[in-house]
């Protein structure tokens, strides 16, 4: 599948890789250099 559209920006509660919970996880702030 070819993805041609940018993901929408959002803020939500999320469980991080280390198991901690982030109440204000923001996609664009946490996507990193490999994000599309």
Tab-separated table of C-alpha atoms in Angstrom:
chain	number	residue	atom	x	y	z
A	1	UNK	CA	0.000	0.000	0.000
A	2	UNK	CA	1.291	3.445	-0.909
A	3	UNK	CA	0.545	6.125	1.660
A	4	UNK	CA	0.220	9.519	0.026
A	5	UNK	CA	-1.427	11.622	2.720
A	6	UNK	CA	0.109	13.071	5.866
A	7	UNK	CA	-1.280	11.705	9.149
A	8	UNK	CA	-3.464	14.142	11.093
A	9	UNK	CA	-1.881	15.834	14.094
A	10	UNK	CA	-3.400	14.794	17.406
A	11	UNK	CA	-2.822	14.841	21.149
A	12	UNK	CA	-4.029	11.919	23.270
A	13	UNK	CA	-3.150	9.685	26.209
A	14	UNK	CA	-0.635	7.043	25.107
A	15	UNK	CA	1.445	4.183	26.490
A	16	UNK	CA	5.084	4.769	25.559
A	17	UNK	CA	7.713	2.156	24.629
A	18	UNK	CA	9.086	2.112	28.197
A	19	UNK	CA	5.612	1.331	29.592
A	20	UNK	CA	5.000	4.799	31.013
A	21	UNK	CA	1.769	6.664	30.313
A	22	UNK	CA	1.849	10.076	28.674
A	23	UNK	CA	-1.320	12.096	29.240
A	24	UNK	CA	-0.482	14.586	26.483
A	25	UNK	CA	1.266	12.621	23.733
A	26	UNK	CA	1.403	14.684	20.530
A	27	UNK	CA	2.068	12.884	17.250
A	28	UNK	CA	4.054	15.620	15.506
A	29	UNK	CA	6.220	16.334	18.561
A	30	UNK	CA	7.101	12.634	18.960
A	31	UNK	CA	7.219	11.282	15.407
A	32	UNK	CA	10.993	11.647	15.114
A	33	UNK	CA	13.221	11.941	12.078
A	34	UNK	CA	11.868	8.761	10.430
A	35	UNK	CA	8.277	9.959	10.424
A	36	UNK	CA	6.651	10.738	7.143
